[in-house]
């Protein structure tokens, strides 16, 4: 059965069945990364361009690794070395790349909606690798894969997302995805870092971390996105850490078998104590490992999925 999606732009476009299919496909791809020869011919002959206009370690590396493990031809472009610095528009850049016949463009951009803009105008597939404070769908999918791996299910779990919710594309994508999969979502952060209308996002809202952690199955910590704040929205990191940082004491409020997640990059000692980030409940590097499998699954599915495997 065809996947039915040409682009991966946001979690609002994926149903629970779509998500389950992506996670099942990712499960089947995961073992390739454990092989001695970590390569299959699935995307041989496909050309994929990764364009990153914002900094990235995990997303960029894991897309490139996923592409190479599937034998696609890949090429990376960053803003500082592209003709955008000479004043070329995003649309002209895309049209010029389109003339070289790529199959998929993976794009991270500082402006919300930039990947959607390309998807509407060009004939290649587009995967959103994070657009401004809007969405980061592949992060949400790898988070769901990690939760399902560790807890056996997603529906019915209580997931506390703590930190700079207002500026986080990870939070936005996860709120949508977790609701789609039937989880209960709690959001916690200082009022200045909660989006207006947070209570209408399908989540319970807390202005202290303790209430959000009570009985939680999953704790997802977020970095303060200084780069998206005009003027400082917090008195100090030290005060933030006192009221919203995850530490061994307040983590005891969550269920005994609760898992601790973080999309990275982490600011140790601010939103998360090192002893928790490296502690027995953390699944942070499992998230990174699953990121490769999820991105392999997405590249495979939007390229034609099962049709290619025949
Ligand atoms: N989680 C995430 O998007 O990390 P990078 O910014 O390093 O890609």
PDB file of C-alpha atoms and ligand atoms in Angstrom:
ATOM      1  CA  UNK A   1       0.000   0.000   0.000  1.00  0.00           C
ATOM      2  CA  UNK A   2       1.380   3.383  -0.996  1.00  0.00           C
ATOM      3  CA  UNK A   3       2.335   5.740   1.861  1.00  0.00           C
ATOM      4  CA  UNK A   4       0.403   8.591   0.269  1.00  0.00           C
ATOM      5  CA  UNK A   5       2.631  11.474   1.413  1.00  0.00           C
ATOM      6  CA  UNK A   6       5.077  13.194  -0.933  1.00  0.00           C
ATOM      7  CA  UNK A   7       6.390  15.556   1.764  1.00  0.00           C
ATOM      8  CA  UNK A   8       6.971  15.430   5.520  1.00  0.00           C
ATOM      9  CA  UNK A   9       6.225  18.980   6.625  1.00  0.00           C
ATOM     10  CA  UNK A  10       4.466  18.711   9.974  1.00  0.00           C
ATOM     11  CA  UNK A  11       2.897  16.284  12.412  1.00  0.00           C
ATOM     12  CA  UNK A  12      -0.518  17.817  11.729  1.00  0.00           C
ATOM     13  CA  UNK A  13      -0.442  16.047   8.334  1.00  0.00           C
ATOM     14  CA  UNK A  14       0.118  12.537   9.733  1.00  0.00           C
ATOM     15  CA  UNK A  15      -2.632  10.267  11.088  1.00  0.00           C
ATOM     16  CA  UNK A  16      -2.131   7.681  13.855  1.00  0.00           C
ATOM     17  CA  UNK A  17      -1.975   4.999  11.132  1.00  0.00           C
ATOM     18  CA  UNK A  18       0.708   6.974   9.236  1.00  0.00           C
ATOM     19  CA  UNK A  19       2.750   7.348  12.425  1.00  0.00           C
ATOM     20  CA  UNK A  20       2.438   3.653  13.295  1.00  0.00           C
ATOM     21  CA  UNK A  21       3.543   2.758   9.774  1.00  0.00           C
ATOM     22  CA  UNK A  22       6.592   5.061  10.026  1.00  0.00           C
ATOM     23  CA  UNK A  23       7.559   3.626  13.436  1.00  0.00           C
ATOM     24  CA  UNK A  24       7.098   0.018  12.255  1.00  0.00           C
ATOM     25  CA  UNK A  25       9.230   0.753   9.178  1.00  0.00           C
ATOM     26  CA  UNK A  26      11.871   2.427  11.379  1.00  0.00           C
ATOM     27  CA  UNK A  27      11.923  -0.661  13.618  1.00  0.00           C
ATOM     28  CA  UNK A  28      12.690  -2.805  10.588  1.00  0.00           C
ATOM     29  CA  UNK A  29      15.487  -0.461   9.446  1.00  0.00           C
ATOM     30  CA  UNK A  30      17.124  -0.162  12.875  1.00  0.00           C
ATOM     31  CA  UNK A  31      19.140  -3.382  12.628  1.00  0.00           C
ATOM     32  CA  UNK A  32      20.945  -2.141   9.484  1.00  0.00           C
ATOM     33  CA  UNK A  33      22.903   0.275  11.687  1.00  0.00           C
ATOM     34  CA  UNK A  34      24.129  -2.670  13.794  1.00  0.00           C
ATOM     35  CA  UNK A  35      25.494  -4.609  10.803  1.00  0.00           C
ATOM     36  CA  UNK A  36      29.162  -4.749   9.951  1.00  0.00           C
ATOM     37  CA  UNK A  37      28.357  -3.423   6.459  1.00  0.00           C
ATOM     38  CA  UNK A  38      25.811  -0.702   7.248  1.00  0.00           C
ATOM     39  CA  UNK A  39      24.402  -0.254   3.774  1.00  0.00           C
ATOM     40  CA  UNK A  40      21.450  -1.458   1.699  1.00  0.00           C
ATOM     41  CA  UNK A  41      20.729  -0.549  -1.942  1.00  0.00           C
ATOM     42  CA  UNK A  42      17.174   0.724  -1.265  1.00  0.00           C
ATOM     43  CA  UNK A  43      17.654   4.322  -2.510  1.00  0.00           C
ATOM     44  CA  UNK A  44      20.358   3.667  -5.101  1.00  0.00           C
ATOM     45  CA  UNK A  45      20.028   6.224  -7.903  1.00  0.00           C
ATOM     46  CA  UNK A  46      18.113   8.758  -5.754  1.00  0.00           C
ATOM     47  CA  UNK A  47      19.609  12.205  -5.162  1.00  0.00           C
ATOM     48  CA  UNK A  48      19.024  13.927  -1.825  1.00  0.00           C
ATOM     49  CA  UNK A  49      20.122  17.471  -0.947  1.00  0.00           C
ATOM     50  CA  UNK A  50      20.375  18.537   2.697  1.00  0.00           C
ATOM     51  CA  UNK A  51      20.061  22.312   3.082  1.00  0.00           C
ATOM     52  CA  UNK A  52      20.679  23.584   6.594  1.00  0.00           C
ATOM     53  CA  UNK A  53      20.226  27.319   7.132  1.00  0.00           C
ATOM     54  CA  UNK A  54      20.473  26.905  10.919  1.00  0.00           C
ATOM     55  CA  UNK A  55      23.015  25.086  13.065  1.00  0.00           C
ATOM     56  CA  UNK A  56      22.506  21.360  13.640  1.00  0.00           C
ATOM     57  CA  UNK A  57      24.511  18.413  14.878  1.00  0.00           C
ATOM     58  CA  UNK A  58      22.037  15.557  15.375  1.00  0.00           C
ATOM     59  CA  UNK A  59      19.488  16.172  12.616  1.00  0.00           C
ATOM     60  CA  UNK A  60      21.992  16.941   9.908  1.00  0.00           C
ATOM     61  CA  UNK A  61      24.334  14.059  10.756  1.00  0.00           C
ATOM     62  CA  UNK A  62      21.525  11.566  11.116  1.00  0.00           C
ATOM     63  CA  UNK A  63      19.880  12.526   7.804  1.00  0.00           C
ATOM     64  CA  UNK A  64      23.197  12.177   6.009  1.00  0.00           C
ATOM     65  CA  UNK A  65      23.922   8.838   7.683  1.00  0.00           C
ATOM     66  CA  UNK A  66      20.384   7.597   6.908  1.00  0.00           C
ATOM     67  CA  UNK A  67      20.774   8.606   3.252  1.00  0.00           C
ATOM     68  CA  UNK A  68      24.166   6.925   2.950  1.00  0.00           C
ATOM     69  CA  UNK A  69      22.944   3.730   4.655  1.00  0.00           C
ATOM     70  CA  UNK A  70      20.214   3.582   1.993  1.00  0.00           C
ATOM     71  CA  UNK A  71      22.808   4.190  -0.805  1.00  0.00           C
ATOM     72  CA  UNK A  72      21.354   7.528  -1.976  1.00  0.00           C
ATOM     73  CA  UNK A  73      23.630  10.165  -3.548  1.00  0.00           C
ATOM     74  CA  UNK A  74      23.751  13.036  -1.062  1.00  0.00           C
ATOM     75  CA  UNK A  75      24.995  16.564  -0.974  1.00  0.00           C
ATOM     76  CA  UNK A  76      25.017  19.160   1.808  1.00  0.00           C
ATOM     77  CA  UNK A  77      24.494  22.894   1.508  1.00  0.00           C
ATOM     78  CA  UNK A  78      24.735  25.355   4.386  1.00  0.00           C
ATOM     79  CA  UNK A  79      23.629  28.983   4.346  1.00  0.00           C
ATOM     80  CA  UNK A  80      27.101  30.418   4.862  1.00  0.00           C
ATOM     81  CA  UNK A  81      28.531  28.657   1.799  1.00  0.00           C
ATOM     82  CA  UNK A  82      25.502  29.088  -0.493  1.00  0.00           C
ATOM     83  CA  UNK A  83      24.656  31.927  -2.885  1.00  0.00           C
ATOM     84  CA  UNK A  84      22.059  33.146  -0.352  1.00  0.00           C
ATOM     85  CA  UNK A  85      24.868  35.207   1.173  1.00  0.00           C
ATOM     86  CA  UNK A  86      25.056  37.015  -2.214  1.00  0.00           C
ATOM     87  CA  UNK A  87      21.378  37.936  -2.038  1.00  0.00           C
ATOM     88  CA  UNK A  88      19.752  35.050  -3.909  1.00  0.00           C
ATOM     89  CA  UNK A  89      16.198  34.304  -2.775  1.00  0.00           C
ATOM     90  CA  UNK A  90      15.166  30.957  -1.321  1.00  0.00           C
ATOM     91  CA  UNK A  91      12.900  30.364  -4.316  1.00  0.00           C
ATOM     92  CA  UNK A  92      15.703  31.036  -6.822  1.00  0.00           C
ATOM     93  CA  UNK A  93      18.010  28.747  -4.867  1.00  0.00           C
ATOM     94  CA  UNK A  94      15.348  26.032  -4.931  1.00  0.00           C
ATOM     95  CA  UNK A  95      14.637  26.488  -8.649  1.00  0.00           C
ATOM     96  CA  UNK A  96      18.346  26.155  -9.446  1.00  0.00           C
ATOM     97  CA  UNK A  97      18.615  23.011  -7.353  1.00  0.00           C
ATOM     98  CA  UNK A  98      15.441  21.684  -9.001  1.00  0.00           C
ATOM     99  CA  UNK A  99      17.139  22.041 -12.392  1.00  0.00           C
ATOM    100  CA  UNK A 100      19.635  19.394 -11.202  1.00  0.00           C
ATOM    101  CA  UNK A 101      16.770  16.908 -10.584  1.00  0.00           C
ATOM    102  CA  UNK A 102      17.068  16.025  -6.904  1.00  0.00           C
ATOM    103  CA  UNK A 103      14.453  13.591  -5.594  1.00  0.00           C
ATOM    104  CA  UNK A 104      14.284  14.889  -2.025  1.00  0.00           C
ATOM    105  CA  UNK A 105      15.335  18.099  -0.293  1.00  0.00           C
ATOM    106  CA  UNK A 106      15.771  18.032   3.482  1.00  0.00           C
ATOM    107  CA  UNK A 107      15.594  21.569   4.811  1.00  0.00           C
ATOM    108  CA  UNK A 108      16.160  23.336   8.120  1.00  0.00           C
ATOM    109  CA  UNK A 109      15.321  27.021   8.072  1.00  0.00           C
ATOM    110  CA  UNK A 110      14.927  29.790  10.642  1.00  0.00           C
ATOM    111  CA  UNK A 111      11.579  30.897   9.201  1.00  0.00           C
ATOM    112  CA  UNK A 112       8.368  29.038   9.962  1.00  0.00           C
ATOM    113  CA  UNK A 113       6.803  27.717   6.759  1.00  0.00           C
ATOM    114  CA  UNK A 114       9.976  27.806   4.599  1.00  0.00           C
ATOM    115  CA  UNK A 115       9.801  24.036   3.769  1.00  0.00           C
ATOM    116  CA  UNK A 116       6.071  24.399   2.948  1.00  0.00           C
ATOM    117  CA  UNK A 117       6.945  27.278   0.598  1.00  0.00           C
ATOM    118  CA  UNK A 118       9.341  25.026  -1.339  1.00  0.00           C
ATOM    119  CA  UNK A 119       6.939  22.083  -1.341  1.00  0.00           C
ATOM    120  CA  UNK A 120       4.264  24.242  -2.983  1.00  0.00           C
ATOM    121  CA  UNK A 121       6.584  25.523  -5.719  1.00  0.00           C
ATOM    122  CA  UNK A 122       8.971  22.705  -6.627  1.00  0.00           C
ATOM    123  CA  UNK A 123       8.474  19.165  -7.851  1.00  0.00           C
ATOM    124  CA  UNK A 124      10.871  17.346  -5.501  1.00  0.00           C
ATOM    125  CA  UNK A 125       9.832  15.947  -2.111  1.00  0.00           C
ATOM    126  CA  UNK A 126      10.560  18.133   0.912  1.00  0.00           C
ATOM    127  CA  UNK A 127      11.305  16.992   4.458  1.00  0.00           C
ATOM    128  CA  UNK A 128      11.111  19.630   7.184  1.00  0.00           C
ATOM    129  CA  UNK A 129      14.203  19.301   9.402  1.00  0.00           C
ATOM    130  CA  UNK A 130      12.967  22.151  11.637  1.00  0.00           C
ATOM    131  CA  UNK A 131      11.384  25.455  10.596  1.00  0.00           C
ATOM    132  CA  UNK A 132      11.732  28.336  13.038  1.00  0.00           C
ATOM    133  CA  UNK A 133       9.591  27.836  16.135  1.00  0.00           C
ATOM    134  CA  UNK A 134       6.989  25.985  14.072  1.00  0.00           C
ATOM    135  CA  UNK A 135       7.624  22.225  13.668  1.00  0.00           C
ATOM    136  CA  UNK A 136      10.334  19.560  13.832  1.00  0.00           C
ATOM    137  CA  UNK A 137       8.387  16.489  12.700  1.00  0.00           C
ATOM    138  CA  UNK A 138      11.292  14.059  12.392  1.00  0.00           C
ATOM    139  CA  UNK A 139      12.295  14.836  15.992  1.00  0.00           C
ATOM    140  CA  UNK A 140       8.748  14.092  17.198  1.00  0.00           C
ATOM    141  CA  UNK A 141       8.779  10.794  15.281  1.00  0.00           C
ATOM    142  CA  UNK A 142      12.077   9.683  16.796  1.00  0.00           C
ATOM    143  CA  UNK A 143      10.729  10.688  20.207  1.00  0.00           C
ATOM    144  CA  UNK A 144       7.607   8.571  19.631  1.00  0.00           C
ATOM    145  CA  UNK A 145       9.775   5.639  18.499  1.00  0.00           C
ATOM    146  CA  UNK A 146      11.836   5.924  21.696  1.00  0.00           C
ATOM    147  CA  UNK A 147       8.743   6.122  23.908  1.00  0.00           C
ATOM    148  CA  UNK A 148       7.193   3.089  22.172  1.00  0.00           C
ATOM    149  CA  UNK A 149      10.489   1.157  22.470  1.00  0.00           C
ATOM    150  CA  UNK A 150      10.835   1.866  26.169  1.00  0.00           C
ATOM    151  CA  UNK A 151       7.197   1.791  27.330  1.00  0.00           C
ATOM    152  CA  UNK A 152       5.670  -0.629  24.819  1.00  0.00           C
ATOM    153  CA  UNK A 153       2.925   1.843  23.943  1.00  0.00           C
ATOM    154  CA  UNK A 154       2.220   5.571  23.544  1.00  0.00           C
ATOM    155  CA  UNK A 155      -1.549   5.826  24.058  1.00  0.00           C
ATOM    156  CA  UNK A 156      -2.575   6.449  27.673  1.00  0.00           C
ATOM    157  CA  UNK A 157       0.865   7.576  28.872  1.00  0.00           C
ATOM    158  CA  UNK A 158       1.335  10.890  30.673  1.00  0.00           C
ATOM    159  CA  UNK A 159       4.093  12.940  29.059  1.00  0.00           C
ATOM    160  CA  UNK A 160       5.436  16.084  30.769  1.00  0.00           C
ATOM    161  CA  UNK A 161       7.153  18.551  28.420  1.00  0.00           C
ATOM    162  CA  UNK A 162       9.089  21.117  30.449  1.00  0.00           C
ATOM    163  CA  UNK A 163      10.898  24.286  29.418  1.00  0.00           C
ATOM    164  CA  UNK A 164      10.726  26.907  26.701  1.00  0.00           C
ATOM    165  CA  UNK A 165       7.490  25.719  25.108  1.00  0.00           C
ATOM    166  CA  UNK A 166       6.804  29.030  23.345  1.00  0.00           C
ATOM    167  CA  UNK A 167       9.879  28.913  21.129  1.00  0.00           C
ATOM    168  CA  UNK A 168      10.192  25.138  20.702  1.00  0.00           C
ATOM    169  CA  UNK A 169       9.351  23.445  17.404  1.00  0.00           C
ATOM    170  CA  UNK A 170      10.089  20.159  19.179  1.00  0.00           C
ATOM    171  CA  UNK A 171       7.351  20.893  21.720  1.00  0.00           C
ATOM    172  CA  UNK A 172       4.842  21.871  19.056  1.00  0.00           C
ATOM    173  CA  UNK A 173       5.448  18.738  16.955  1.00  0.00           C
ATOM    174  CA  UNK A 174       5.374  16.505  20.018  1.00  0.00           C
ATOM    175  CA  UNK A 175       2.155  18.024  21.378  1.00  0.00           C
ATOM    176  CA  UNK A 176       0.426  17.269  18.066  1.00  0.00           C
ATOM    177  CA  UNK A 177       1.993  13.812  17.697  1.00  0.00           C
ATOM    178  CA  UNK A 178       1.339  12.692  21.283  1.00  0.00           C
ATOM    179  CA  UNK A 179      -2.286  13.824  21.054  1.00  0.00           C
ATOM    180  CA  UNK A 180      -2.678  11.951  17.762  1.00  0.00           C
ATOM    181  CA  UNK A 181      -1.365   8.791  19.451  1.00  0.00           C
ATOM    182  CA  UNK A 182      -3.637   9.172  22.504  1.00  0.00           C
ATOM    183  CA  UNK A 183      -1.109  10.255  25.147  1.00  0.00           C
ATOM    184  CA  UNK A 184      -1.918  12.816  27.862  1.00  0.00           C
ATOM    185  CA  UNK A 185       0.311  15.870  27.456  1.00  0.00           C
ATOM    186  CA  UNK A 186       1.387  18.223  30.230  1.00  0.00           C
ATOM    187  CA  UNK A 187       3.299  21.431  29.562  1.00  0.00           C
ATOM    188  CA  UNK A 188       5.329  23.292  32.195  1.00  0.00           C
ATOM    189  CA  UNK A 189       7.358  26.474  31.979  1.00  0.00           C
ATOM    190  CA  UNK A 190       7.536  30.041  33.231  1.00  0.00           C
ATOM    191  CA  UNK A 191       4.617  32.145  31.972  1.00  0.00           C
ATOM    192  CA  UNK A 192       6.985  34.055  29.669  1.00  0.00           C
ATOM    193  CA  UNK A 193       7.969  30.779  27.962  1.00  0.00           C
ATOM    194  CA  UNK A 194       4.458  29.379  27.522  1.00  0.00           C
ATOM    195  CA  UNK A 195       2.707  30.178  24.229  1.00  0.00           C
ATOM    196  CA  UNK A 196      -0.460  32.250  24.357  1.00  0.00           C
ATOM    197  CA  UNK A 197      -3.429  29.891  24.302  1.00  0.00           C
ATOM    198  CA  UNK A 198      -1.282  26.993  25.591  1.00  0.00           C
ATOM    199  CA  UNK A 199      -4.390  25.480  27.201  1.00  0.00           C
ATOM    200  CA  UNK A 200      -5.988  25.175  23.750  1.00  0.00           C
ATOM    201  CA  UNK A 201      -3.130  23.005  22.397  1.00  0.00           C
ATOM    202  CA  UNK A 202      -4.562  19.787  23.831  1.00  0.00           C
ATOM    203  CA  UNK A 203      -2.405  19.833  26.938  1.00  0.00           C
ATOM    204  CA  UNK A 204      -2.681  20.498  30.660  1.00  0.00           C
ATOM    205  CA  UNK A 205      -0.616  23.572  31.555  1.00  0.00           C
ATOM    206  CA  UNK A 206       1.512  23.982  34.705  1.00  0.00           C
ATOM    207  CA  UNK A 207       3.555  26.961  35.810  1.00  0.00           C
ATOM    208  CA  UNK A 208       5.812  24.849  38.029  1.00  0.00           C
ATOM    209  CA  UNK A 209       7.683  21.668  37.221  1.00  0.00           C
ATOM    210  CA  UNK A 210       6.532  19.720  40.266  1.00  0.00           C
ATOM    211  CA  UNK A 211       2.871  19.419  39.329  1.00  0.00           C
ATOM    212  CA  UNK A 212       3.773  18.412  35.783  1.00  0.00           C
ATOM    213  CA  UNK A 213       6.087  15.646  37.027  1.00  0.00           C
ATOM    214  CA  UNK A 214       3.601  14.059  39.456  1.00  0.00           C
ATOM    215  CA  UNK A 215       3.007  10.501  38.219  1.00  0.00           C
ATOM    216  CA  UNK A 216       4.428  11.199  34.722  1.00  0.00           C
ATOM    217  CA  UNK A 217       5.543   8.241  32.566  1.00  0.00           C
ATOM    218  CA  UNK A 218       7.773  10.353  30.330  1.00  0.00           C
ATOM    219  CA  UNK A 219       9.636  13.584  31.103  1.00  0.00           C
ATOM    220  CA  UNK A 220      10.798  15.584  28.095  1.00  0.00           C
ATOM    221  CA  UNK A 221      13.118  18.480  28.942  1.00  0.00           C
ATOM    222  CA  UNK A 222      13.701  21.401  26.562  1.00  0.00           C
ATOM    223  CA  UNK A 223      16.494  23.911  26.182  1.00  0.00           C
ATOM    224  CA  UNK A 224      15.811  27.646  26.526  1.00  0.00           C
ATOM    225  CA  UNK A 225      15.958  28.919  22.940  1.00  0.00           C
ATOM    226  CA  UNK A 226      17.888  32.146  23.573  1.00  0.00           C
ATOM    227  CA  UNK A 227      18.344  32.590  19.802  1.00  0.00           C
ATOM    228  CA  UNK A 228      14.565  32.949  19.279  1.00  0.00           C
ATOM    229  CA  UNK A 229      13.982  35.428  22.128  1.00  0.00           C
ATOM    230  CA  UNK A 230      14.230  39.120  21.274  1.00  0.00           C
ATOM    231  CA  UNK A 231      14.972  40.412  24.776  1.00  0.00           C
ATOM    232  CA  UNK A 232      15.701  38.107  27.738  1.00  0.00           C
ATOM    233  CA  UNK A 233      12.522  36.499  29.094  1.00  0.00           C
ATOM    234  CA  UNK A 234      14.080  35.117  32.284  1.00  0.00           C
ATOM    235  CA  UNK A 235      15.790  36.830  35.221  1.00  0.00           C
ATOM    236  CA  UNK A 236      18.687  34.316  35.188  1.00  0.00           C
ATOM    237  CA  UNK A 237      19.577  30.745  34.302  1.00  0.00           C
ATOM    238  CA  UNK A 238      20.172  30.047  37.976  1.00  0.00           C
ATOM    239  CA  UNK A 239      16.631  31.069  38.924  1.00  0.00           C
ATOM    240  CA  UNK A 240      15.203  29.124  35.977  1.00  0.00           C
ATOM    241  CA  UNK A 241      17.105  26.045  37.066  1.00  0.00           C
ATOM    242  CA  UNK A 242      15.780  26.372  40.623  1.00  0.00           C
ATOM    243  CA  UNK A 243      12.148  26.385  39.540  1.00  0.00           C
ATOM    244  CA  UNK A 244      12.151  24.415  36.259  1.00  0.00           C
ATOM    245  CA  UNK A 245      15.340  22.361  36.147  1.00  0.00           C
ATOM    246  CA  UNK A 246      15.068  18.564  36.389  1.00  0.00           C
ATOM    247  CA  UNK A 247      17.120  17.168  39.263  1.00  0.00           C
ATOM    248  CA  UNK A 248      17.233  13.876  41.210  1.00  0.00           C
ATOM    249  CA  UNK A 249      14.876  15.295  43.884  1.00  0.00           C
ATOM    250  CA  UNK A 250      12.008  16.480  41.717  1.00  0.00           C
ATOM    251  CA  UNK A 251      12.369  13.501  39.338  1.00  0.00           C
ATOM    252  CA  UNK A 252      11.147  11.347  42.238  1.00  0.00           C
ATOM    253  CA  UNK A 253       7.697  12.819  41.643  1.00  0.00           C
ATOM    254  CA  UNK A 254       7.472  11.005  38.304  1.00  0.00           C
ATOM    255  CA  UNK A 255       6.672   7.287  38.135  1.00  0.00           C
ATOM    256  CA  UNK A 256       9.454   4.996  39.324  1.00  0.00           C
ATOM    257  CA  UNK A 257       9.961   3.723  35.774  1.00  0.00           C
ATOM    258  CA  UNK A 258       9.615   7.131  34.091  1.00  0.00           C
ATOM    259  CA  UNK A 259      12.034   7.856  31.261  1.00  0.00           C
ATOM    260  CA  UNK A 260      13.875  11.159  30.787  1.00  0.00           C
ATOM    261  CA  UNK A 261      14.192  12.582  27.273  1.00  0.00           C
ATOM    262  CA  UNK A 262      15.909  15.604  25.749  1.00  0.00           C
ATOM    263  CA  UNK A 263      16.104  16.458  22.025  1.00  0.00           C
ATOM    264  CA  UNK A 264      19.525  18.099  22.472  1.00  0.00           C
ATOM    265  CA  UNK A 265      21.534  20.184  22.560  1.00  0.00           C
ATOM    266  CA  UNK A 266      21.412  20.118  26.382  1.00  0.00           C
ATOM    267  CA  UNK A 267      22.417  22.919  28.676  1.00  0.00           C
ATOM    268  CA  UNK A 268      23.603  20.870  31.623  1.00  0.00           C
ATOM    269  CA  UNK A 269      22.977  22.542  34.959  1.00  0.00           C
ATOM    270  CA  UNK A 270      20.230  24.741  33.491  1.00  0.00           C
ATOM    271  CA  UNK A 271      17.223  22.640  32.386  1.00  0.00           C
ATOM    272  CA  UNK A 272      18.711  19.307  33.458  1.00  0.00           C
ATOM    273  CA  UNK A 273      21.217  18.247  36.115  1.00  0.00           C
ATOM    274  CA  UNK A 274      24.129  16.221  34.773  1.00  0.00           C
ATOM    275  CA  UNK A 275      23.339  13.414  37.215  1.00  0.00           C
ATOM    276  CA  UNK A 276      19.892  13.066  35.588  1.00  0.00           C
ATOM    277  CA  UNK A 277      21.137  13.539  32.015  1.00  0.00           C
ATOM    278  CA  UNK A 278      23.610  10.693  32.560  1.00  0.00           C
ATOM    279  CA  UNK A 279      21.435   8.765  35.030  1.00  0.00           C
ATOM    280  CA  UNK A 280      19.679   5.412  34.680  1.00  0.00           C
ATOM    281  CA  UNK A 281      16.368   6.840  33.481  1.00  0.00           C
ATOM    282  CA  UNK A 282      17.795   8.865  30.603  1.00  0.00           C
ATOM    283  CA  UNK A 283      17.093   7.650  27.052  1.00  0.00           C
ATOM    284  CA  UNK A 284      18.741  10.619  25.350  1.00  0.00           C
ATOM    285  CA  UNK A 285      21.201   8.679  23.207  1.00  0.00           C
ATOM    286  CA  UNK A 286      18.491   6.130  22.368  1.00  0.00           C
ATOM    287  CA  UNK A 287      16.625   9.089  20.851  1.00  0.00           C
ATOM    288  CA  UNK A 288      19.665   9.911  18.716  1.00  0.00           C
ATOM    289  CA  UNK A 289      20.087   6.264  17.635  1.00  0.00           C
ATOM    290  CA  UNK A 290      16.394   6.034  16.714  1.00  0.00           C
ATOM    291  CA  UNK A 291      16.736   9.263  14.721  1.00  0.00           C
ATOM    292  CA  UNK A 292      18.743   7.444  12.043  1.00  0.00           C
ATOM    293  CA  UNK A 293      16.145   4.652  11.756  1.00  0.00           C
ATOM    294  CA  UNK A 294      13.204   7.086  11.620  1.00  0.00           C
ATOM    295  CA  UNK A 295      14.882   9.156   8.904  1.00  0.00           C
ATOM    296  CA  UNK A 296      15.699   6.018   6.901  1.00  0.00           C
ATOM    297  CA  UNK A 297      12.021   5.030   7.183  1.00  0.00           C
ATOM    298  CA  UNK A 298      10.790   8.453   6.031  1.00  0.00           C
ATOM    299  CA  UNK A 299      13.173   8.610   3.072  1.00  0.00           C
ATOM    300  CA  UNK A 300      12.099   5.110   2.057  1.00  0.00           C
ATOM    301  CA  UNK A 301       8.365   5.731   2.445  1.00  0.00           C
ATOM    302  CA  UNK A 302       8.211   9.051   0.586  1.00  0.00           C
ATOM    303  CA  UNK A 303      10.380   7.589  -2.176  1.00  0.00           C
ATOM    304  CA  UNK A 304       7.773   4.987  -2.988  1.00  0.00           C
ATOM    305  CA  UNK A 305       7.955   2.622  -0.031  1.00  0.00           C
ATOM    306  CA  UNK A 306       6.889  -0.925  -0.605  1.00  0.00           C
ATOM    307  CA  UNK A 307       6.770  -0.313  -4.368  1.00  0.00           C
ATOM    308  CA  UNK A 308      10.587  -0.119  -4.337  1.00  0.00           C
ATOM    309  CA  UNK A 309      10.950  -3.289  -2.301  1.00  0.00           C
ATOM    310  CA  UNK A 310       9.059  -5.415  -4.870  1.00  0.00           C
TER     311      UNK A 310
HETATM  312  N1  LIG B   1      17.380  17.782  18.157  1.00  0.00           N
HETATM  313  C1  LIG B   1      17.940  18.553  17.209  1.00  0.00           C
HETATM  314  O1  LIG B   1      17.256  19.066  16.302  1.00  0.00           O
HETATM  315  O2  LIG B   1      19.291  18.718  17.334  1.00  0.00           O
HETATM  316  P1  LIG B   1      20.211  19.520  16.295  1.00  0.00           P
HETATM  317  O3  LIG B   1      19.833  20.970  16.385  1.00  0.00           O
HETATM  318  O4  LIG B   1      21.623  19.241  16.709  1.00  0.00           O
HETATM  319  O5  LIG B   1      19.895  18.987  14.925  1.00  0.00           O
END
